[in-house]
């Protein structure tokens, strides 16, 4: 799909800095690969609170529902620490995810060859690593009711959260997992705690049933604690890990550390396919990094790689997604690094220098094709 409407939400902190570099990359694809992007840019999070008095304005949400894809920078920062909870920057992002029903969160953990030595694991364990963690994002224990902290009649205090899943919520997540595995290496690990949790038993039963519709995909069930252990013992055994909201939160952070820096990690959150269209939000995993905001030090590659996911999943442009990922590898191979991934003895480049290096790499790869 070459004609696409994109909503860009730079957000707060380093968000606007990394999105500026992304815009240059998008312009490159327009000039060199025939894309015709209609770009809308708006505020989200703290920037939106300052401008509209709310972290997600109604017009922004209406636009988000119309476009083919949304690409975000990051939200949050100490400036808004004392704002009421429902008006905090993060509330804008949560509302956006909820309103668009973005239930499938895709977090790839790919070890880019030039960064294998930056992993916390031995190089041979992570070199060539390519895992996708698929986390259910809109249900489970973060949303279940009842929840709260209460005092019983006898004076004892207690806190409770509720893990609850409807069959349909598990089914649609697993369908997404099997479909993604079909485009990758054909393997799904369905992860839960069926040994101690009713939702785990339910999850496993549904995974087995859904899996029958995908005979070409290999399905394995795994307990979440074992999965955490296997991720740091032998991560290359995985292709797609499909799991619930809580386990996905933890396992995806664990997998992230296998690959080096936060500044390299992209993500996508997808909704259901409705009338041929799927709501989609692409964003780097990192936050707004207030400690380096405005200093030109931020690594824009996580945002650029999030756009590569947008090319792949929203715009059906696998060739261009591959090209962009190759350009990232080329830049890293040439030892061009921002401060978060700089090897010792290498002078780090600025955010905009990294953006420029990426455009040079895209040019050279484009000419050699
Ligand atoms: P963070 O990800 O912003 O920063 C953690 C550390 O990583 C910092 O030292 C930072 O400088 C570094 N870092 C992060 N991204 C980087 C990049 N692209 N290049 C170079 N270095 C990078 O996490 P935090 O400090 O816990 O949170 C800061 C703010 O971001 C908070 O307000 C938090 O709520 C918010 N946050 C937002 C999102 C989001 O927008 N999706 C996610 C996480 C945190």
XYZ file of N, CA and C in Angstrom, residues 67-314:
744
model
N -7.003 7.155 10.498
C -5.780 6.960 9.714
C -5.447 5.471 9.535
N -4.501 5.201 8.621
C -4.070 3.814 8.402
C -3.146 3.340 9.513
N -2.381 4.266 10.093
C -1.478 3.874 11.184
C -1.083 5.106 11.987
N -0.698 4.829 13.250
C -0.230 5.900 14.131
C 1.209 5.567 14.512
N 2.072 6.561 14.484
C 3.436 6.342 14.976
C 3.687 7.363 16.078
N 4.127 6.850 17.212
C 4.290 7.695 18.387
C 5.753 7.779 18.802
N 6.129 8.873 19.487
C 7.460 8.958 20.091
C 7.385 8.380 21.498
N 7.227 9.246 22.484
C 7.097 8.764 23.863
C 6.391 9.842 24.674
N 5.814 9.444 25.789
C 5.120 10.434 26.625
C 5.618 10.388 28.064
N 5.409 11.496 28.765
C 5.709 11.535 30.195
C 6.890 12.410 30.531
N 7.010 12.698 31.832
C 8.131 13.509 32.295
C 7.788 14.157 33.617
N 8.817 14.583 34.355
C 8.598 15.133 35.701
C 7.719 16.376 35.727
N 7.668 17.106 34.606
C 6.850 18.322 34.558
C 5.394 18.042 34.921
N 4.917 16.826 34.626
C 3.500 16.525 34.838
C 3.268 15.582 36.031
N 4.295 15.452 36.887
C 4.198 14.529 38.024
C 3.045 14.866 38.962
N 2.724 16.152 39.082
C 1.694 16.526 40.056
C 0.315 16.730 39.447
N 0.206 16.388 38.180
C -1.100 16.496 37.515
C -1.970 15.328 37.995
N -3.286 15.555 38.064
C -4.200 14.476 38.492
C -4.002 13.233 37.632
N -4.171 12.065 38.250
C -3.836 10.806 37.579
C -4.482 10.660 36.194
N -5.788 11.007 36.088
C -6.473 10.776 34.811
C -6.055 11.778 33.735
N -5.274 12.794 34.142
C -4.803 13.773 33.147
C -3.297 13.649 32.883
N -2.671 12.635 33.514
C -1.232 12.440 33.310
C -0.955 12.017 31.866
N 0.261 12.263 31.392
C 0.608 11.915 30.014
C 0.308 10.454 29.670
N 0.647 9.534 30.595
C 0.472 8.098 30.323
C -1.008 7.747 30.132
N -1.907 8.527 30.791
C -3.343 8.255 30.662
C -3.784 8.457 29.206
N -3.152 9.417 28.527
C -3.493 9.660 27.121
C -3.178 8.439 26.269
N -2.031 7.850 26.520
C -1.619 6.665 25.752
C -2.525 5.466 26.068
N -2.840 5.283 27.358
C -3.713 4.160 27.740
C -5.098 4.317 27.110
N -5.611 5.552 27.096
C -6.932 5.775 26.490
C -6.883 5.468 24.999
N -5.816 5.897 24.359
C -5.680 5.651 22.925
C -5.702 4.143 22.641
N -4.922 3.379 23.420
C -4.872 1.919 23.220
C -6.247 1.299 23.444
N -6.934 1.781 24.468
C -8.236 1.212 24.825
C -9.292 1.569 23.773
N -9.320 2.838 23.388
C -10.330 3.290 22.418
C -10.178 2.580 21.074
N -8.940 2.268 20.701
C -8.722 1.595 19.413
C -8.715 0.070 19.574
N -8.927 -0.385 20.810
C -8.948 -1.817 21.121
C -7.701 -2.527 20.574
N -6.552 -1.971 20.932
C -5.275 -2.521 20.442
C -4.866 -3.675 21.358
N -5.395 -4.843 21.083
C -5.235 -5.957 22.029
C -3.954 -6.755 21.838
N -3.320 -6.602 20.678
C -2.137 -7.443 20.401
C -0.881 -6.581 20.372
N -0.039 -6.783 21.361
C 1.196 -6.001 21.441
C 2.367 -6.859 20.968
N 3.014 -6.400 19.899
C 4.122 -7.166 19.310
C 5.433 -6.520 19.705
N 6.250 -7.280 20.390
C 7.574 -6.748 20.735
C 8.646 -7.700 20.243
N 9.271 -7.363 19.114
C 10.343 -8.223 18.626
C 11.586 -8.048 19.489
N 12.285 -9.107 19.717
C 13.609 -9.022 20.340
C 14.578 -9.594 19.314
N 15.153 -8.686 18.553
C 16.046 -9.085 17.473
C 17.439 -8.607 17.834
N 18.380 -9.497 17.789
C 19.736 -9.079 18.110
C 20.441 -8.671 16.827
N 20.584 -7.377 16.616
C 21.255 -6.896 15.414
C 22.717 -7.334 15.501
N 23.263 -7.928 14.402
C 24.576 -8.573 14.473
C 25.659 -7.704 15.118
N 25.675 -6.401 14.767
C 26.758 -5.549 15.270
C 26.650 -5.291 16.769
N 25.489 -5.607 17.366
C 25.313 -5.316 18.796
C 25.344 -6.566 19.671
N 25.656 -7.715 19.062
C 25.608 -8.973 19.833
C 26.489 -8.897 21.076
N 27.586 -8.151 20.981
C 28.493 -8.106 22.132
C 27.937 -7.210 23.248
N 26.890 -6.401 22.960
C 26.314 -5.519 23.985
C 25.264 -6.240 24.826
N 24.934 -7.486 24.467
C 23.920 -8.225 25.222
C 24.460 -8.617 26.590
N 23.521 -8.835 27.533
C 23.959 -9.300 28.847
C 24.283 -10.795 28.816
N 23.956 -11.478 27.705
C 24.306 -12.899 27.572
C 25.513 -13.067 26.646
N 26.099 -14.267 26.683
C 27.248 -14.535 25.796
C 26.824 -14.391 24.334
N 27.759 -13.890 23.534
C 27.457 -13.558 22.145
C 26.847 -14.737 21.380
N 27.372 -15.958 21.610
C 26.879 -17.089 20.809
C 25.426 -17.449 21.156
N 24.967 -17.041 22.339
C 23.578 -17.334 22.718
C 22.586 -16.399 22.028
N 23.043 -15.193 21.701
C 22.101 -14.196 21.172
C 22.334 -13.819 19.709
N 23.512 -14.143 19.188
C 23.811 -13.768 17.816
C 22.766 -14.395 16.880
N 22.111 -13.572 16.076
C 21.075 -14.083 15.163
C 19.710 -14.244 15.816
N 19.588 -13.845 17.068
C 18.312 -13.995 17.784
C 17.190 -13.201 17.099
N 16.038 -13.842 16.951
C 14.888 -13.158 16.338
C 13.607 -13.734 16.945
N 13.173 -13.120 18.039
C 11.977 -13.605 18.754
C 10.898 -12.534 18.643
N 9.655 -12.974 18.678
C 8.560 -12.008 18.755
C 7.717 -12.349 19.982
N 7.627 -11.404 20.908
C 6.744 -11.618 22.063
C 5.413 -10.971 21.731
N 4.367 -11.752 21.817
C 3.023 -11.256 21.537
C 2.269 -11.230 22.864
N 2.000 -10.010 23.327
C 1.387 -9.836 24.646
C -0.049 -9.339 24.494
N -0.962 -9.972 25.222
C -2.347 -9.483 25.250
C -2.339 -8.160 26.012
N -2.977 -7.128 25.469
C -2.741 -5.790 26.018
C -3.958 -5.120 26.651
N -5.158 -5.656 26.453
C -6.322 -4.874 26.899
C -7.180 -5.585 27.956
N -6.703 -6.730 28.453
C -7.493 -7.439 29.467
C -6.532 -8.023 30.511
N -7.023 -9.026 31.263
C -6.158 -9.648 32.269
C -6.118 -8.866 33.565
N -5.084 -9.136 34.340
C -5.059 -8.669 35.727
C -4.905 -7.141 35.850
N -4.424 -6.472 34.816
C -4.300 -5.014 34.897
C -5.655 -4.316 34.768
N -6.651 -5.050 34.305
C -7.970 -4.436 34.095
C -9.084 -5.112 34.897
N -8.839 -6.344 35.398
C -9.904 -7.144 36.020
C -10.492 -6.493 37.267
N -11.780 -6.688 37.451
C -12.484 -6.215 38.653
C -12.990 -7.444 39.415
N -13.075 -7.414 40.740
C -12.744 -6.278 41.598
C -11.243 -6.098 41.785
N -10.891 -4.877 42.149
C -9.520 -4.570 42.514
C -9.549 -3.474 43.566
N -8.518 -3.404 44.350
C -8.476 -2.318 45.334
C -7.779 -2.739 46.612
N -7.690 -1.785 47.511
C -7.125 -2.042 48.837
C -8.267 -1.765 49.812
N -8.551 -2.738 50.700
C -9.724 -2.565 51.568
C -9.423 -3.010 53.000
N -10.277 -2.556 53.909
C -10.154 -2.972 55.306
C -11.382 -3.817 55.647
N -11.149 -5.024 56.128
C -12.255 -5.919 56.462
C -12.884 -5.515 57.800
N -14.048 -6.120 58.101
C -14.764 -5.770 59.330
C -13.909 -6.023 60.575
N -13.014 -7.028 60.507
C -12.184 -7.322 61.683
C -10.913 -6.450 61.735
N -10.830 -5.475 60.813
C -9.714 -4.525 60.867
C -8.517 -4.908 60.007
N -8.510 -6.162 59.474
C -7.365 -6.548 58.632
C -7.468 -5.852 57.279
N -6.333 -5.355 56.765
C -6.325 -4.724 55.445
C -5.854 -5.737 54.420
N -6.375 -5.612 53.217
C -5.895 -6.492 52.154
C -5.993 -5.772 50.800
N -5.235 -6.305 49.833
C -5.272 -5.745 48.480
C -5.641 -6.867 47.526
N -6.388 -6.542 46.482
C -6.701 -7.579 45.507
C -6.732 -7.043 44.083
N -6.294 -7.924 43.173
C -6.420 -7.696 41.735
C -7.070 -8.955 41.180
N -7.724 -8.829 40.038
C -8.421 -9.986 39.484
C -7.900 -10.298 38.090
N -7.466 -11.534 37.905
C -7.052 -11.968 36.563
C -8.287 -12.581 35.907
N -8.789 -11.920 34.864
C -9.976 -12.459 34.200
C -9.799 -12.344 32.691
N -10.158 -13.434 31.999
C -10.097 -13.446 30.540
C -11.354 -14.058 29.945
N -11.937 -13.387 28.969
C -12.998 -14.002 28.181
C -12.355 -14.882 27.112
N -13.100 -15.927 26.745
C -12.630 -16.860 25.717
C -12.222 -16.100 24.447
N -13.085 -15.145 24.054
C -12.829 -14.416 22.801
C -11.522 -13.625 22.867
N -11.175 -13.144 24.062
C -9.944 -12.350 24.198
C -8.706 -13.229 24.017
N -8.786 -14.452 24.515
C -7.641 -15.371 24.355
C -7.584 -15.859 22.911
N -8.755 -16.176 22.384
C -8.809 -16.692 20.998
C -8.181 -15.728 19.996
N -8.574 -14.458 20.084
C -8.092 -13.520 19.055
C -6.593 -13.282 19.181
N -6.091 -13.322 20.411
C -4.643 -13.135 20.600
C -3.895 -14.330 19.992
N -4.420 -15.530 20.229
C -3.732 -16.716 19.713
C -3.821 -16.807 18.199
N -4.965 -16.427 17.642
C -5.047 -16.381 16.170
C -3.944 -15.465 15.625
N -3.794 -14.312 16.261
C -2.742 -13.381 15.812
C -1.368 -14.060 15.915
N -1.155 -14.795 16.999
C 0.129 -15.473 17.207
C 0.422 -16.503 16.119
N -0.587 -17.319 15.788
C -0.369 -18.345 14.755
C -0.165 -17.694 13.392
N -0.934 -16.631 13.117
C -0.767 -15.956 11.820
C 0.634 -15.351 11.696
N 1.101 -14.739 12.774
C 2.447 -14.142 12.735
C 3.513 -15.222 12.571
N 3.335 -16.338 13.281
C 4.322 -17.430 13.161
C 4.365 -17.955 11.730
N 3.207 -17.936 11.055
C 3.145 -18.394 9.659
C 3.998 -17.521 8.743
N 4.186 -16.256 9.125
C 5.011 -15.357 8.306
C 6.455 -15.356 8.791
N 6.725 -16.103 9.869
C 8.078 -16.105 10.434
C 8.643 -17.529 10.373
N 8.916 -18.109 11.549
C 9.580 -19.422 11.539
C 8.684 -20.583 11.965
N 7.358 -20.335 11.984
C 6.415 -21.447 12.124
C 6.311 -22.080 13.495
N 6.624 -21.331 14.564
C 6.556 -21.937 15.893
C 5.890 -20.982 16.896
N 4.941 -21.491 17.679
C 4.316 -20.677 18.734
C 4.528 -21.356 20.083
N 5.041 -20.594 21.041
C 5.018 -21.041 22.435
C 3.871 -20.301 23.112
N 2.889 -21.043 23.586
C 1.785 -20.441 24.332
C 2.165 -20.523 25.811
N 2.202 -19.362 26.462
C 2.802 -19.309 27.805
C 1.774 -18.892 28.850
N 1.653 -19.670 29.917
C 0.707 -19.392 31.024
C 1.189 -20.110 32.274
N 0.319 -20.193 33.279
C 0.638 -20.955 34.488
C -0.525 -21.914 34.741
N -0.698 -22.861 33.811
C -1.818 -23.804 33.926
C -1.659 -24.708 35.149
N -0.455 -24.760 35.705
C -0.256 -25.607 36.892
C -0.886 -25.007 38.146
N -1.045 -23.673 38.192
C -1.578 -23.060 39.421
C -2.707 -22.050 39.194
N -3.039 -21.739 37.934
C -4.062 -20.706 37.711
C -5.172 -21.209 36.791
N -6.417 -20.887 37.153
C -7.559 -21.299 36.323
C -7.478 -20.639 34.943
N -7.071 -19.364 34.931
C -6.950 -18.702 33.628
C -5.887 -19.404 32.775
N -4.906 -19.995 33.435
C -3.864 -20.729 32.706
C -4.418 -21.998 32.074
N -5.260 -22.711 32.821
C -5.893 -23.931 32.296
C -6.746 -23.574 31.072
N -7.510 -22.501 31.235
C -8.413 -22.020 30.182
C -7.591 -21.618 28.944
N -6.522 -20.877 29.194
C -5.646 -20.395 28.118
C -5.087 -21.586 27.335
N -4.618 -22.599 28.058
C -4.004 -23.760 27.406
C -5.027 -24.519 26.554
N -6.251 -24.672 27.118
C -7.320 -25.371 26.381
C -7.613 -24.637 25.054
N -7.697 -23.313 25.134
C -8.032 -22.532 23.933
C -6.872 -22.543 22.940
N -5.648 -22.465 23.450
C -4.477 -22.495 22.559
C -4.450 -23.820 21.774
N -4.779 -24.906 22.451
C -4.766 -26.215 21.784
C -5.824 -26.234 20.681
N -7.012 -25.715 21.007
C -8.104 -25.704 20.021
C -7.772 -24.795 18.828
N -7.326 -23.572 19.119
C -7.016 -22.633 18.031
C -5.881 -23.208 17.174
N -4.936 -23.857 17.816
C -3.767 -24.399 17.103
C -4.149 -25.423 16.041
N -5.285 -26.111 16.251
C -5.713 -27.143 15.270
C -6.025 -26.516 13.911
N -6.367 -25.219 13.916
C -6.661 -24.547 12.648
C -5.379 -24.177 11.897
N -4.236 -24.388 12.538
C -2.953 -24.024 11.913
C -2.009 -25.226 11.965
N -2.338 -26.296 11.215
C -1.540 -27.520 11.346
C -0.076 -27.340 10.938
N 0.202 -26.334 10.132
C 1.591 -26.141 9.687
C 2.441 -25.449 10.758
N 1.787 -24.935 11.814
C 2.539 -24.237 12.872
C 2.745 -25.196 14.051
N 3.962 -25.203 14.546
C 4.282 -26.045 15.700
C 3.877 -25.303 16.980
N 3.057 -25.955 17.812
C 2.604 -25.324 19.063
C 3.242 -26.021 20.258
N 3.807 -25.225 21.153
C 4.287 -25.781 22.418
C 3.707 -24.969 23.560
N 3.315 -25.659 24.638
C 2.842 -24.959 25.834
C 4.014 -24.847 26.803
N 4.074 -23.729 27.481
C 5.176 -23.579 28.452
C 4.691 -22.760 29.643
N 5.126 -23.134 30.848
C 4.800 -22.314 32.014
C 5.628 -21.035 31.976
N 5.029 -19.954 32.484
C 5.679 -18.638 32.373
C 7.025 -18.595 33.104
N 7.106 -19.266 34.252
C 8.385 -19.219 34.985
C 9.473 -19.952 34.210
N 9.107 -21.081 33.600
C 10.084 -21.799 32.780
C 10.486 -20.956 31.569
N 9.503 -20.249 30.998
C 9.787 -19.419 29.830
C 10.824 -18.345 30.190
N 10.674 -17.732 31.372
C 11.646 -16.712 31.806
C 13.043 -17.331 31.879
N 13.080 -18.564 32.417
C 14.376 -19.237 32.563
C 14.971 -19.572 31.192
N 14.110 -20.098 30.299
C 14.592 -20.489 28.963
C 15.056 -19.275 28.156
N 14.418 -18.129 28.416
C 14.802 -16.916 27.665
C 16.238 -16.506 27.942
N 16.688 -16.750 29.162
C 18.073 -16.377 29.452
C 19.027 -17.568 29.317
N 18.471 -18.791 29.151
C 19.332 -19.971 28.989
C 19.607 -20.258 27.516
N 18.510 -20.319 26.716
C 18.654 -20.670 25.295
C 17.582 -19.941 24.496
N 17.718 -18.621 24.348
C 16.624 -17.836 23.755
C 16.326 -18.182 22.299
N 17.287 -18.762 21.588
C 17.049 -19.000 20.161
C 16.053 -20.123 19.895
N 15.614 -20.835 20.942
C 14.612 -21.893 20.736
C 13.237 -21.299 20.384
N 13.046 -19.972 20.636
C 11.723 -19.369 20.456
C 11.564 -18.707 19.095
N 10.301 -18.692 18.642
C 9.943 -17.872 17.480
C 8.908 -16.849 17.974
N 7.636 -17.270 18.109
C 6.600 -16.384 18.673
C 6.229 -16.893 20.073
N 6.236 -15.996 21.036
C 5.766 -16.321 22.391
C 4.445 -15.580 22.575
N 3.347 -16.331 22.727
C 2.025 -15.693 22.870
C 1.580 -15.831 24.319
N 1.302 -14.700 24.965
C 1.021 -14.786 26.394
C 0.115 -13.647 26.871
N -0.252 -13.702 28.140
C -1.228 -12.728 28.646
C -0.557 -11.393 28.984
N -1.332 -10.496 29.526
C -0.873 -9.128 29.750
C 0.272 -9.065 30.775
N 0.072 -9.712 31.920
C 1.075 -9.651 32.992
C 2.361 -10.383 32.600
N 2.225 -11.634 32.161
C 3.435 -12.391 31.812
C 4.147 -11.731 30.627
N 3.351 -11.198 29.701
C 3.942 -10.552 28.529
C 4.731 -9.315 28.904
N 4.228 -8.598 29.891
C 4.919 -7.394 30.368
C 6.317 -7.774 30.864
N 6.363 -8.816 31.655
C 7.632 -9.205 32.281
C 8.563 -9.885 31.265
N 8.008 -10.825 30.507
C 8.864 -11.582 29.577
C 9.420 -10.695 28.466
N 8.627 -9.692 28.038
C 9.138 -8.853 26.944
C 10.270 -7.953 27.441
N 10.210 -7.516 28.697
C 11.337 -6.735 29.227
C 12.573 -7.610 29.369
N 12.344 -8.841 29.774
C 13.457 -9.786 29.923
C 14.107 -10.032 28.556
N 13.275 -10.274 27.540
C 13.806 -10.529 26.190
C 14.516 -9.289 25.654
N 14.003 -8.093 26.041
C 14.597 -6.853 25.546
C 16.075 -6.771 25.928
N 16.375 -7.195 27.133
C 17.755 -7.056 27.602
C 18.720 -7.994 26.882
N 18.171 -8.973 26.180
C 19.043 -9.872 25.415
C 19.647 -9.142 24.224
N 18.999 -8.048 23.828
C 19.366 -7.447 22.549
C 20.194 -6.180 22.687
N 20.510 -5.741 23.890
C 21.325 -4.540 24.015
C 20.538 -3.401 24.606
N 20.322 -2.324 23.824
C 19.802 -1.091 24.426
C 18.312 -0.869 24.200
N 17.706 -0.183 25.168
C 16.322 0.279 25.043
C 16.134 1.132 23.790
N 17.176 1.833 23.413
C 17.108 2.744 22.264
C 16.992 2.021 20.932
N 16.987 0.677 20.961
C 16.925 -0.115 19.729
C 15.616 -0.884 19.576
N 14.709 -0.769 20.581
C 13.586 -1.715 20.609
C 12.272 -1.117 20.095
N 11.743 -1.665 19.000
C 10.475 -1.180 18.462
C 9.293 -1.974 19.034
N 8.076 -1.482 18.784
C 6.891 -2.275 19.135
C 5.719 -1.865 18.259
N 4.741 -2.758 18.208
C 3.500 -2.466 17.490
C 2.344 -2.939 18.353
N 1.244 -2.195 18.328
C 0.027 -2.663 18.998
C -1.077 -2.651 17.958
N -1.673 -3.834 17.753
C -2.633 -3.988 16.662
C -4.024 -4.320 17.180
N -5.031 -3.860 16.453
C -6.412 -4.212 16.766
C -6.905 -5.312 15.836
N -8.199 -5.553 15.887
C -8.777 -6.600 15.037
C -8.941 -6.071 13.610
N -8.999 -7.011 12.664
C -9.234 -6.633 11.273
C -10.736 -6.402 11.104
N -11.115 -5.134 10.833
C -12.542 -4.813 10.671
C -12.720 -4.159 9.307
N -13.554 -4.755 8.461
C -13.770 -4.253 7.093
C -12.450 -4.027 6.363
N -11.542 -4.969 6.497
C -10.267 -4.897 5.781
C -9.265 -3.930 6.388
N -9.602 -3.317 7.523
C -8.688 -2.334 8.118
C -8.369 -2.725 9.562
N -7.103 -2.526 9.933
C -6.680 -2.896 11.286
C -6.078 -1.668 11.970
N -6.636 -1.274 13.120
C -6.043 -0.147 13.857
C -4.641 -0.544 14.294
N -3.703 0.397 14.244
C -2.320 0.045 14.575
C -1.560 1.247 15.118
N -0.848 1.002 16.201
C -0.008 2.035 16.815
C 1.417 1.491 16.917
N 2.360 2.252 16.397
C 3.761 1.832 16.415
C 4.533 2.793 17.307
N 5.350 2.252 18.197
C 6.076 3.125 19.126
C 7.329 2.429 19.639
N 8.367 3.220 19.940
C 9.541 2.606 20.565
C 9.167 2.118 21.959
N 9.913 1.145 22.469
C 9.616 0.626 23.809
C 10.045 1.624 24.891
N 11.068 2.435 24.586
C 11.590 3.325 25.626
C 10.615 4.453 25.944
N 10.896 5.138 27.070
C 10.093 6.281 27.479
C 10.672 7.589 26.965
N 10.334 8.675 27.649
C 10.675 10.006 27.145
C 12.067 10.460 27.583
N 12.773 9.617 28.325
C 14.171 9.870 28.728
C 14.433 11.329 29.119
N 13.766 11.828 30.162
C 13.948 13.243 30.528
C 15.402 13.586 30.838
N 16.181 12.568 31.251
C 17.582 12.852 31.610
C 18.434 13.293 30.420
N 18.020 12.965 29.191
C 18.823 13.381 28.027
C 18.002 14.231 27.038
N 16.746 14.522 27.392
C 15.873 15.260 26.452
C 16.464 16.623 26.114
N 16.390 16.975 24.845
C 16.855 18.290 24.395
C 18.354 18.373 24.179
N 19.060 17.267 24.419
C 20.524 17.314 24.305
C 21.038 16.716 23.003
N 20.115 16.228 22.172
C 20.556 15.647 20.900
C 21.298 14.333 21.078
N 21.019 13.622 22.169
C 21.741 12.362 22.418
C 20.890 11.131 22.144
N 19.578 11.320 21.962
C 18.660 10.166 21.887
C 18.928 9.319 20.641
N 18.781 8.033 20.817
C 18.908 7.090 19.704
C 17.552 7.017 18.979
N 17.507 7.397 17.713
C 16.214 7.369 17.006
C 15.885 6.004 16.399
N 16.787 5.009 16.568
C 16.603 3.759 15.814
C 15.385 2.946 16.264
N 15.027 2.994 17.557
C 13.837 2.246 17.997
C 12.590 2.777 17.289
N 12.548 4.093 17.110
C 11.389 4.698 16.434
C 11.406 4.352 14.950
N 12.599 4.406 14.358
C 12.729 4.058 12.942
C 12.367 2.571 12.724
N 12.806 1.716 13.639
C 12.463 0.288 13.503
C 10.967 0.051 13.757
N 10.351 0.926 14.561
C 8.891 0.830 14.735
C 8.202 1.158 13.410
N 8.769 2.127 12.692
C 8.204 2.448 11.382
C 8.418 1.282 10.402
N 9.528 0.571 10.537
C 9.731 -0.630 9.692
C 8.599 -1.633 9.959
N 8.200 -1.747 11.229
C 7.063 -2.634 11.548
C 5.784 -2.107 10.900
N 5.635 -0.786 10.880
C 4.461 -0.183 10.242
C 4.448 -0.533 8.746
N 5.615 -0.440 8.108
C 5.690 -0.809 6.688
C 5.256 -2.265 6.495
N 5.685 -3.125 7.417
C 5.419 -4.559 7.278
C 3.953 -4.900 7.580
N 3.453 -4.393 8.710
C 2.147 -4.871 9.187
C 0.959 -4.013 8.739
N 1.176 -2.702 8.527
C 0.038 -1.870 8.112
C 0.058 -1.573 6.622
